[in-house]
Short mmCIF file of C-alpha atoms and ligand atoms in Angstrom, two decimals:
data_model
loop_
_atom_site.label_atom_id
_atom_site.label_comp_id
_atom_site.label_asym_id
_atom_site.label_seq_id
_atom_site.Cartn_x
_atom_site.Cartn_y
_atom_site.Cartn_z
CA UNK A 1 0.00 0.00 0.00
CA UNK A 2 1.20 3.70 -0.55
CA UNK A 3 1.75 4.91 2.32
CA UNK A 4 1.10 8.40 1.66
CA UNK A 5 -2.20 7.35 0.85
CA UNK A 6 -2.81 6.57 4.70
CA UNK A 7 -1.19 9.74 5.26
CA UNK A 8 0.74 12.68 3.21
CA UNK A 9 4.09 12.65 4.98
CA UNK A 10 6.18 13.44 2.02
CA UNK A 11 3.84 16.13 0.56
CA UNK A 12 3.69 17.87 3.95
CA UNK A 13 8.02 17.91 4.10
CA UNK A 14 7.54 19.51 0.65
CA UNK A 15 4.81 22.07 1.47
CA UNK A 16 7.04 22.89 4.54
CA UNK A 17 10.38 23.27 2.87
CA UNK A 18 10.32 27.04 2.40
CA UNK A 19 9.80 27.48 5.67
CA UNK A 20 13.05 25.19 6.33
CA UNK A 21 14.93 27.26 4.28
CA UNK A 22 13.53 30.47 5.69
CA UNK A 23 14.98 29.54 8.97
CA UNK A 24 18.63 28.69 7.72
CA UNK A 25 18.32 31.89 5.90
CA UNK A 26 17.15 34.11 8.69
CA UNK A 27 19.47 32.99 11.41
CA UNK A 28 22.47 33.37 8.78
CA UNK A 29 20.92 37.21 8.23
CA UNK A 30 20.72 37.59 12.10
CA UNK A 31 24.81 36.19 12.57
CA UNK A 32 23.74 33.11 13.96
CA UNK A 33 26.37 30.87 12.82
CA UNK A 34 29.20 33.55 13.11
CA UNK A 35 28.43 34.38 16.79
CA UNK A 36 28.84 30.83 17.30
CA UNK A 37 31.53 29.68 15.61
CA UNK A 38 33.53 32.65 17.44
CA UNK A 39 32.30 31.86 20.47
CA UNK A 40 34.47 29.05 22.52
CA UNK A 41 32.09 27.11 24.38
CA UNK A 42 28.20 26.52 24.03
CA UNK A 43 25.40 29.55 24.42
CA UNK A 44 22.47 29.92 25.79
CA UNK A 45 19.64 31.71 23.25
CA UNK A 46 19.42 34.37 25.77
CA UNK A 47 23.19 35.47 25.06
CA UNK A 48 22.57 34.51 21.52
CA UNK A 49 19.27 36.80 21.83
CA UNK A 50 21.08 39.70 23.28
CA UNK A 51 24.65 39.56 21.17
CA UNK A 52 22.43 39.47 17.81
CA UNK A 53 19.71 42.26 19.38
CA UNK A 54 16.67 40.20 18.68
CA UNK A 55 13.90 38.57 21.04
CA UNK A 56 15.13 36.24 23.49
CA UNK A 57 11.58 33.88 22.63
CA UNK A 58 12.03 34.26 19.01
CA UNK A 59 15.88 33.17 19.14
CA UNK A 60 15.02 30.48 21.18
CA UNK A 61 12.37 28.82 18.73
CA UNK A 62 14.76 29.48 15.81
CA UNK A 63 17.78 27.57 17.13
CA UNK A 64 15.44 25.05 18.27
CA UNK A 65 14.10 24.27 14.55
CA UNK A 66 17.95 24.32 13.87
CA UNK A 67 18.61 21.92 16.19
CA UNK A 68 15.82 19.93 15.25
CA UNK A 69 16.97 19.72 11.26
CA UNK A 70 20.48 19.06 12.70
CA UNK A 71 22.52 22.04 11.53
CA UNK A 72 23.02 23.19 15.48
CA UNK A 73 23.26 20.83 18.63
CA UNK A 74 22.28 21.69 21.92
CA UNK A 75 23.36 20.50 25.57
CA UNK A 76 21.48 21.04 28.46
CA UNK A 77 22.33 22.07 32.48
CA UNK A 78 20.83 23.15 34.97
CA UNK A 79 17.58 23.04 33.07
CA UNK A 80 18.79 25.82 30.63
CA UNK A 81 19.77 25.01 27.03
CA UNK A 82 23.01 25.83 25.24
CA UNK A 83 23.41 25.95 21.93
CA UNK A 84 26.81 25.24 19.47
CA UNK A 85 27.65 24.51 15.77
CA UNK A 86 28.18 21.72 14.18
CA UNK A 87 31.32 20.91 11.78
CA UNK A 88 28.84 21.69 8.64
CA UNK A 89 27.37 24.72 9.73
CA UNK A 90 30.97 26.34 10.44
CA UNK A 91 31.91 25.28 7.48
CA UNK A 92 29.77 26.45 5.26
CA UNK A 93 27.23 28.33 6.96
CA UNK A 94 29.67 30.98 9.47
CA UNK A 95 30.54 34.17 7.13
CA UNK A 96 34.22 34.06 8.16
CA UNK A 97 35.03 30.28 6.84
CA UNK A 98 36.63 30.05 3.51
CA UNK A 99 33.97 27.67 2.64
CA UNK A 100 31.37 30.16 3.39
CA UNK A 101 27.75 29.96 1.54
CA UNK A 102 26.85 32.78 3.06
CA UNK A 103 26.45 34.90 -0.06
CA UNK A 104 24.89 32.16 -1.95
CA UNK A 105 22.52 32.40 0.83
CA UNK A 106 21.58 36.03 0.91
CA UNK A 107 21.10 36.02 -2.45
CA UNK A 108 18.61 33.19 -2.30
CA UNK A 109 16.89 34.89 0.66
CA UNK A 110 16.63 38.38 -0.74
CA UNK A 111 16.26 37.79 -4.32
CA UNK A 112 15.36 34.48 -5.62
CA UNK A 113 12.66 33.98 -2.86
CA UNK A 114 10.53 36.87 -2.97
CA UNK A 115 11.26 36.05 -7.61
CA UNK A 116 9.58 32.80 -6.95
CA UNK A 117 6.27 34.54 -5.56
CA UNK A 118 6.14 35.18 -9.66
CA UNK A 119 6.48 32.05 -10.42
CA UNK A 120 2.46 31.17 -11.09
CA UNK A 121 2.66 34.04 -14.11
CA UNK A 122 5.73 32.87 -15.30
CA UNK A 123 4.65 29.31 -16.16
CA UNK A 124 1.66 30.73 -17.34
CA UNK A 125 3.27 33.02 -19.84
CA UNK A 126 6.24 31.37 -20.31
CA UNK A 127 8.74 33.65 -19.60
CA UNK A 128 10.52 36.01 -16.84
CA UNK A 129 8.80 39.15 -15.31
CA UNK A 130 11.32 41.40 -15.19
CA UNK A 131 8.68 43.56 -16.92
CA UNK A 132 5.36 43.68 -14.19
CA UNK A 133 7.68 42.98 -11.10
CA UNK A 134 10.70 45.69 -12.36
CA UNK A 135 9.43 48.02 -15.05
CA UNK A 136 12.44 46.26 -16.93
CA UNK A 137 12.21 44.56 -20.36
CA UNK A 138 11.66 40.66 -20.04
CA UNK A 139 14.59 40.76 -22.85
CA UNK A 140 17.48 42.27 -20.81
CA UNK A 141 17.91 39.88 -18.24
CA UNK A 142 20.89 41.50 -17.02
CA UNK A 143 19.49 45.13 -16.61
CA UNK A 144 17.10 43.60 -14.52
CA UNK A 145 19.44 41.25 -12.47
CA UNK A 146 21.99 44.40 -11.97
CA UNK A 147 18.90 46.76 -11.03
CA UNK A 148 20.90 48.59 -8.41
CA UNK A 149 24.56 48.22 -7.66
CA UNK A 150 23.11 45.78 -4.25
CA UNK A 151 21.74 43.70 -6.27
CA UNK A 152 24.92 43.80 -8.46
CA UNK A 153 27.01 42.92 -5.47
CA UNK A 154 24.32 39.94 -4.09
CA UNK A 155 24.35 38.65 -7.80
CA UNK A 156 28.38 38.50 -7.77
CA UNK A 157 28.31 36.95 -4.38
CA UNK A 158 26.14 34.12 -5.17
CA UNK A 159 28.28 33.38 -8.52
CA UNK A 160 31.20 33.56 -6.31
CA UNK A 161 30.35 31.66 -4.14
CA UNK A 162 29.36 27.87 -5.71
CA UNK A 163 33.00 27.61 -7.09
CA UNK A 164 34.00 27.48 -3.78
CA UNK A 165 32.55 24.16 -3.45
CA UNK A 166 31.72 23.60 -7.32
CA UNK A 167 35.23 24.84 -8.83
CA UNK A 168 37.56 22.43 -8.37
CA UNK A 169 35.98 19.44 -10.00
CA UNK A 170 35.02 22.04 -13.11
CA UNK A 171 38.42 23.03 -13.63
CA UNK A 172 39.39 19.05 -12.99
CA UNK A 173 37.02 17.58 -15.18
CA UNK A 174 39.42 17.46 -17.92
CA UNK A 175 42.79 18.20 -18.01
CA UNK A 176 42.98 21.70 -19.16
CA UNK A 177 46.83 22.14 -18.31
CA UNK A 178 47.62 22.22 -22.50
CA UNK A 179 45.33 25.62 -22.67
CA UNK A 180 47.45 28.15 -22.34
CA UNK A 181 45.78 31.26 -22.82
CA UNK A 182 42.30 31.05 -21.16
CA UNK A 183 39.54 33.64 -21.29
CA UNK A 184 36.63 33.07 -19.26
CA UNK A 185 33.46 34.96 -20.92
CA UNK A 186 31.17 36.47 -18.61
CA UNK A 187 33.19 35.35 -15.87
CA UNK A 188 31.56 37.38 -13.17
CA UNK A 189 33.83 37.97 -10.14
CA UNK A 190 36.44 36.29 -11.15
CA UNK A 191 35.34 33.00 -8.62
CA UNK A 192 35.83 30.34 -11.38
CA UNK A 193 38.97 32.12 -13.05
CA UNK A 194 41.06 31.30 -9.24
CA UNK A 195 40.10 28.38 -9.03
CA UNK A 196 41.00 27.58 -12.64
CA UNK A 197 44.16 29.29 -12.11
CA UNK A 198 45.41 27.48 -8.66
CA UNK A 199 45.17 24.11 -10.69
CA UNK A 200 46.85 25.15 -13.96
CA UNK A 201 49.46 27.93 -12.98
CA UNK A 202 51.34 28.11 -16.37
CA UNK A 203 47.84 29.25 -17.94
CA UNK A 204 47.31 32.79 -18.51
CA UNK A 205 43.55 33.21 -17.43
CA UNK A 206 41.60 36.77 -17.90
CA UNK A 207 37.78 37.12 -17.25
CA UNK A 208 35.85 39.12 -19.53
CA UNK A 209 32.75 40.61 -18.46
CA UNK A 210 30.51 43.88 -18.94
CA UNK A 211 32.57 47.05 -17.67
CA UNK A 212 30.22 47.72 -14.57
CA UNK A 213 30.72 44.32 -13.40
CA UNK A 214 34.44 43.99 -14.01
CA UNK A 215 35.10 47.39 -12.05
CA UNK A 216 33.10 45.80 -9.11
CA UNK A 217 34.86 42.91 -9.42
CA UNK A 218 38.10 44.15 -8.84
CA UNK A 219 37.17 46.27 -5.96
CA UNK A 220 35.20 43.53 -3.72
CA UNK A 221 36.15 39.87 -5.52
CA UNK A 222 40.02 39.98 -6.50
CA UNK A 223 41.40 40.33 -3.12
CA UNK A 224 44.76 42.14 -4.74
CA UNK A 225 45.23 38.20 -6.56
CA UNK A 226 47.50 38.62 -9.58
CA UNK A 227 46.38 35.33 -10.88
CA UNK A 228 43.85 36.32 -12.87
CA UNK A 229 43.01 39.26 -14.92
CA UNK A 230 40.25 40.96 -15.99
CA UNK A 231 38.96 42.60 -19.03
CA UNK A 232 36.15 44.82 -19.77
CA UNK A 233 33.69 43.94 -23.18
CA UNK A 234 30.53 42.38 -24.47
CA UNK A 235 30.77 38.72 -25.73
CA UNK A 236 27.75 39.31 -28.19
CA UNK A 237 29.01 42.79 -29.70
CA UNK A 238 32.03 43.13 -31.32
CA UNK A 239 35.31 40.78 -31.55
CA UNK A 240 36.36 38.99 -28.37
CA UNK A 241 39.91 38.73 -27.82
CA UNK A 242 41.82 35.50 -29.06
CA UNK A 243 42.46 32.75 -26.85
CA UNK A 244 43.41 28.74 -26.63
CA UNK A 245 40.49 27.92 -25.01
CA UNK A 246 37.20 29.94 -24.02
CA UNK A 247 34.72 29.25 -20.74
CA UNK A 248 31.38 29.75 -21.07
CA UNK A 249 29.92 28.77 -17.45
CA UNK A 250 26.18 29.24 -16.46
CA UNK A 251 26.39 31.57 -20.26
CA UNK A 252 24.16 28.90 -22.22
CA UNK A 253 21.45 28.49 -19.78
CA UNK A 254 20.61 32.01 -20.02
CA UNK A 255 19.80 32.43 -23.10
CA UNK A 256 17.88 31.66 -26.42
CA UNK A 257 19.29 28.72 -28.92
CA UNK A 258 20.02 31.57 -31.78
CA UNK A 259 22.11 33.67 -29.45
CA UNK A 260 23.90 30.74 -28.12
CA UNK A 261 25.01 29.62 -31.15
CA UNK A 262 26.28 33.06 -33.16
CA UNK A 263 28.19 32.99 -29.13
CA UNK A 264 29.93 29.86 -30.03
CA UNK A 265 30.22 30.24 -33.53
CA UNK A 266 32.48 33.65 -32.96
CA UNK A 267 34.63 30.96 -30.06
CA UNK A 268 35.19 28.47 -32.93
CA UNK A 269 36.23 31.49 -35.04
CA UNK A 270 38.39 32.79 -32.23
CA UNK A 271 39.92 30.19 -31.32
CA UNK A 272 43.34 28.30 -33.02
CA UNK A 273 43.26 24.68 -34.21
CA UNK A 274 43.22 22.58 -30.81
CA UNK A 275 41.93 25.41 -29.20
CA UNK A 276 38.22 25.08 -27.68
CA UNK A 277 35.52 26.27 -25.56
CA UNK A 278 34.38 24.55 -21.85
CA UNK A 279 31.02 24.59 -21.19
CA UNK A 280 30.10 24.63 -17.44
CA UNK A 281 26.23 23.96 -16.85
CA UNK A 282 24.30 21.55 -14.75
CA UNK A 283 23.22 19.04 -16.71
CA UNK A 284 19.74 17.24 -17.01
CA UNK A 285 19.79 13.75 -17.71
CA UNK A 286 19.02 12.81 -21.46
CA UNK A 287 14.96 11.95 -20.56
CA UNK A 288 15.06 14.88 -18.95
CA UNK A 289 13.56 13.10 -15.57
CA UNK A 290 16.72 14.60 -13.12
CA UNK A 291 18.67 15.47 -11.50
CA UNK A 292 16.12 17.29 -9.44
CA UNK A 293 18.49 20.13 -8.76
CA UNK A 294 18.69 21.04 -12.69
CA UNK A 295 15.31 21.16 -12.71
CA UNK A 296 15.03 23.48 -10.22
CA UNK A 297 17.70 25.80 -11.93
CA UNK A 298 15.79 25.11 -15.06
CA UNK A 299 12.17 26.47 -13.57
CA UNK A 300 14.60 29.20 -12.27
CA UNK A 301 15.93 30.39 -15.50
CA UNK A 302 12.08 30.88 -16.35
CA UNK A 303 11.69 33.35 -13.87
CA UNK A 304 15.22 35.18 -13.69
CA UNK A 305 16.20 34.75 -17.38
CA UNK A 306 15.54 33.74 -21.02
CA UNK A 307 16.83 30.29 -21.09
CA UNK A 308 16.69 26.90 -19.37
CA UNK A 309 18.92 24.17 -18.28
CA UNK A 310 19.47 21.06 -21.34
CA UNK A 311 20.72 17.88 -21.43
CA UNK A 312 24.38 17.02 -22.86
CA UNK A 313 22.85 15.80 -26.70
CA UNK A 314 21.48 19.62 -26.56
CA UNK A 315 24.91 21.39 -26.13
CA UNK A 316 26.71 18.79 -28.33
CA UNK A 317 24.31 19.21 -31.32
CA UNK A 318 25.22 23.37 -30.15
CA UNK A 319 28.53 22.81 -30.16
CA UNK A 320 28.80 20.74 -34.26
CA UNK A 321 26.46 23.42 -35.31
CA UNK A 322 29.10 26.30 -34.29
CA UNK A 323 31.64 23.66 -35.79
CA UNK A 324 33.12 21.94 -32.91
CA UNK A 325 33.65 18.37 -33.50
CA UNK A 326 35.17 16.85 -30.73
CA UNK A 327 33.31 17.07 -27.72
CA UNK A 328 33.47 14.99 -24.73
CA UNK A 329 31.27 15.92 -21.23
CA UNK A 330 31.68 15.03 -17.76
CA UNK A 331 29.06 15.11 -15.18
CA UNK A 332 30.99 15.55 -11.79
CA UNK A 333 27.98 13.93 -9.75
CA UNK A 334 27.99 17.49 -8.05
CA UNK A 335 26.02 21.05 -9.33
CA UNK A 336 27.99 21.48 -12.19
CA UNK A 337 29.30 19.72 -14.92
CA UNK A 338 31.69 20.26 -17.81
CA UNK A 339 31.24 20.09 -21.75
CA UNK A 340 34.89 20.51 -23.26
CA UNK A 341 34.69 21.02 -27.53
CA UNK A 342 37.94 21.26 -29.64
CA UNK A 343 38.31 22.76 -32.39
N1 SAM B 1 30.32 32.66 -15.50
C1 SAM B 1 29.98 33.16 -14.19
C2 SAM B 1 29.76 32.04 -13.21
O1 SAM B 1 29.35 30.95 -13.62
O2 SAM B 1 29.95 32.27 -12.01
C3 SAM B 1 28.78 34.07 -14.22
C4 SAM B 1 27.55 33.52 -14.82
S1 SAM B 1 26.22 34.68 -14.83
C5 SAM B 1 24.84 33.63 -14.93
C6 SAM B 1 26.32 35.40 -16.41
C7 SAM B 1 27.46 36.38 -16.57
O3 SAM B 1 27.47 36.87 -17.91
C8 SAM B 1 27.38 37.58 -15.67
O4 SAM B 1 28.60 37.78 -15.03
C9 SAM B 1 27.08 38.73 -16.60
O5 SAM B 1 27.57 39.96 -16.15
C10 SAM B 1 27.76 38.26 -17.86
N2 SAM B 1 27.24 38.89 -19.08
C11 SAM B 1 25.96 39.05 -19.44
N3 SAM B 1 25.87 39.63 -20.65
C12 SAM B 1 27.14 39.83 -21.06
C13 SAM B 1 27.71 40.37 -22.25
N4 SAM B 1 26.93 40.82 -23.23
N5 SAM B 1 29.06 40.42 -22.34
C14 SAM B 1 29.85 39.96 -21.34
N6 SAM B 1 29.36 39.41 -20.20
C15 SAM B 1 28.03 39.36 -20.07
#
C-alpha cells in the first residue's frame, strides 16, 4: 500500500520546505552561525538573543528548529539550554570560513525567494517578469538582475560563491593544463577564473565581463590576486579577444538557442586549431527526468532569465552546429558539470 495514501508525509516535508529554508536563511541574516563559531564554548539563546539584538523567545524557537533539522546541537544544564555549531554549519554556513555559503545564501533569501512569488505568471506566460515585477524589459535579463549596484554585489556573491565548493571538479574535469591562454566569458567575479588558475598555474587566465561588473569585481572579488586578470567587453558585440580555449559557465542556460550559437560560432572562429571552448552547466539527464536540482535551476531560469537548463545531446548538437567536432562531457555527480569542444 502507498503509504502516503494513509497519510501525506512526504507532501507535507515539501509544502514545509520554504519554511526550512527560511529559517537557515534568517538565522544566517541575524549572525547566527558567526556568533557561534567565534564563540568558545556553548550559548544559551538568551546570550545569543542579546549579542544578535533580537527577542530572546524568538531566538530560542529558531535555534530550536535548527537543532531539530540538525545544523546546530544543543546540551542542556541546569535546566537551561546551550546551543553550538556543528562541523557543517561552520563550514559552510559561518561568514568568516573560507567555505562560506553565506552569499549564496543572501542572495537566495533576498532575491530568488521573494522572484519565486512570480512564479504562477511565469509558467503561465512562459517567460521572466522582469517587466510587471521591475518596469524592466523581459529581454534584458541582465538590466534587470543588476537593477541597483546591491543587487549587483548579491548577484556577484552568489556566482562567487558555488566555485568554492563547485570549482575544483570544473576546472578538474578534464585536463585543461595544454590551454594556455584562457579567457573566461562572462566570468563574473572572477570566482571560477582562481580556481582555474590554482590548478593550472602556467595558464594565462583573464575574465571578460561587462565594464560595470568587471570594475566591481576588482574592488570587492580579487582580493589584490594577480592570478587572474580581468577585461572589460561584451561577448555578443564586437570581436572577443583570441584565446586557446574559451569558458562559457552558467552563459548557455541564459539564453535563447540563436544567441547561443552566433556565441559559439564567434569561439570556434576565435579560437586556433586545438583550441576550444568549456562549457560549465548543470546538466539534465538525457529523458530529462533529473537530477532534481537542474530542474530546479531550469524552472529558475524561467523566472530570472531567457533560457533553461538542457541535457548534454542539446549542447553537443550546439557545439557541431558552431563547428566543434570533438566534444566529450563530464558530469561531476555534483552542481555542475563540464562540456569541453575542440576545435
Ligand atoms: N560565469 C559566471 C559564473 O558561472 O559564475 C557568471 C555567470 S552569470 C549567470 C552570467 C554572466 O554573464 C554575468 O557575469 C554577466 O555579467 C555576464 N554577461 C551578461 N551579458 C554579457 C555580455 N553581453 N558580455 C559579457 N558578459 C556578459
Amino acid at each position: 500500500m502507498d503509504l502516503e495514501l494513509d497519510y501525506p508525509f512526504k507532501l507535507l516535508e515539501y509544502f514545509n520546505g520554504f519554511r526550512i529554508s527560511k529559517v537557515i536563511f534568517s538565522a544566517c541574516e541575524l549572525g547566527v552561525f558567526d556568533l557561534l563559531l567565534q564563540s568558545q564554548k556553548p550559548v544559551s539563546a538568551a546570550e545569543v538573543a542579546q549579542n544578535l539584538g533580537t527577542s530572546g523567545d524568538g531566538m530560542e524557537r529558531l535555534l530550536d528548529v535548527l537543532v531539530g533539522i540538525e545544523i546546530l546541537e544543543v546540551e542542556h544544564t541546569e535546566g537551561t539550554a546551550y546551543y553550538s555549531s556543528t562541523d557543517v554549519a561552520n563550514l559552510y554556513l559561518a561568514k568568516s570560513s573560507p567555505k562560506s555559503l553565506h552569499d549564496m545564501i543572501i542572495y537566495q533569501s533576498q532575491t530568488i525567494y521573494p522572484l519565486w512569488n512570480t512564479m504562477v505568471d511565469a509558467v503561465r506566460e512562459g517567460k521572466n517578469q522582469n517587466e510587471k515585477t521591475f518596469g524592466l524589459s523581459s529581454e534584458d535579463i541582465f538590466s534587470a538582475i543588476y537593477r541597483s549596484d546591491e543587487e549587483m554585489l548579491k548577484f556577484m556573491g552568489l556566482m562567487n560563491s558555488t566555485w568554492v565548493i563547485d570549482g575544483h571538479d570544473v576546472v578538474t574535469a578534464f585536463d585543461l593544463s595544454g590551454f594556455k591562454s584562457v579567457l573566461d566569458l562572462g566570468g563574473c567575479s572572477g570566482g571560477l577564473a582562481r580556481e582555474l588558475a590554482k590548478v593550472y598555474p602556467a595558464s594565462a587566465v583573464t575574465v571578460l565581463d561587462l565594464p560595470n561588473v568587471v570594475q566591481v569585481a576588482k574592488r570587492h572579488f580579487s582580493e589584490g590576486d594577480a592570478a587572474v586578470h580581468f577585461q572589460e567587453g561584451d561577448f555578443f558585440d564586437g570581436d572577443i579577444p583570441a584565446a586557446d580555449l574559451y569558458i562559457l559557465a552558467r552563459i548557455i542556460h541564459d539564453w535563447k538557442e540563436d544567441k547561443c550559437l552566433q556565441l559559439l560560432k564567434k569561439n570556434h572562429s576565435c579560437c586556433p586549431p586545438g583550441g576550444g571552448v568549456l562549457l560549465v552547466e548543470s546538466l539534465l539527464f538525457e529523458n530529462r527526468r533529473g537530477p532534481i536540482m537542474a530542474q530546479i535551476f531550469s524552472l529558475n531560469m524561467l523566472v530570472q532569465t531567457e533560457g533553461k537548463e538542457h541535457p548534454p545531446s542539446y549542447y553537443m548538437q550546439l557545439l557541431n552546429r558552431a563547428g566543434f567536432q570533438e566534444v566529450q562531457v563530464c558530469r561531476t555527480g555534483k552542481s555542475y558539470d563540464a562540456i569541453l569542444a575542440v576545435k
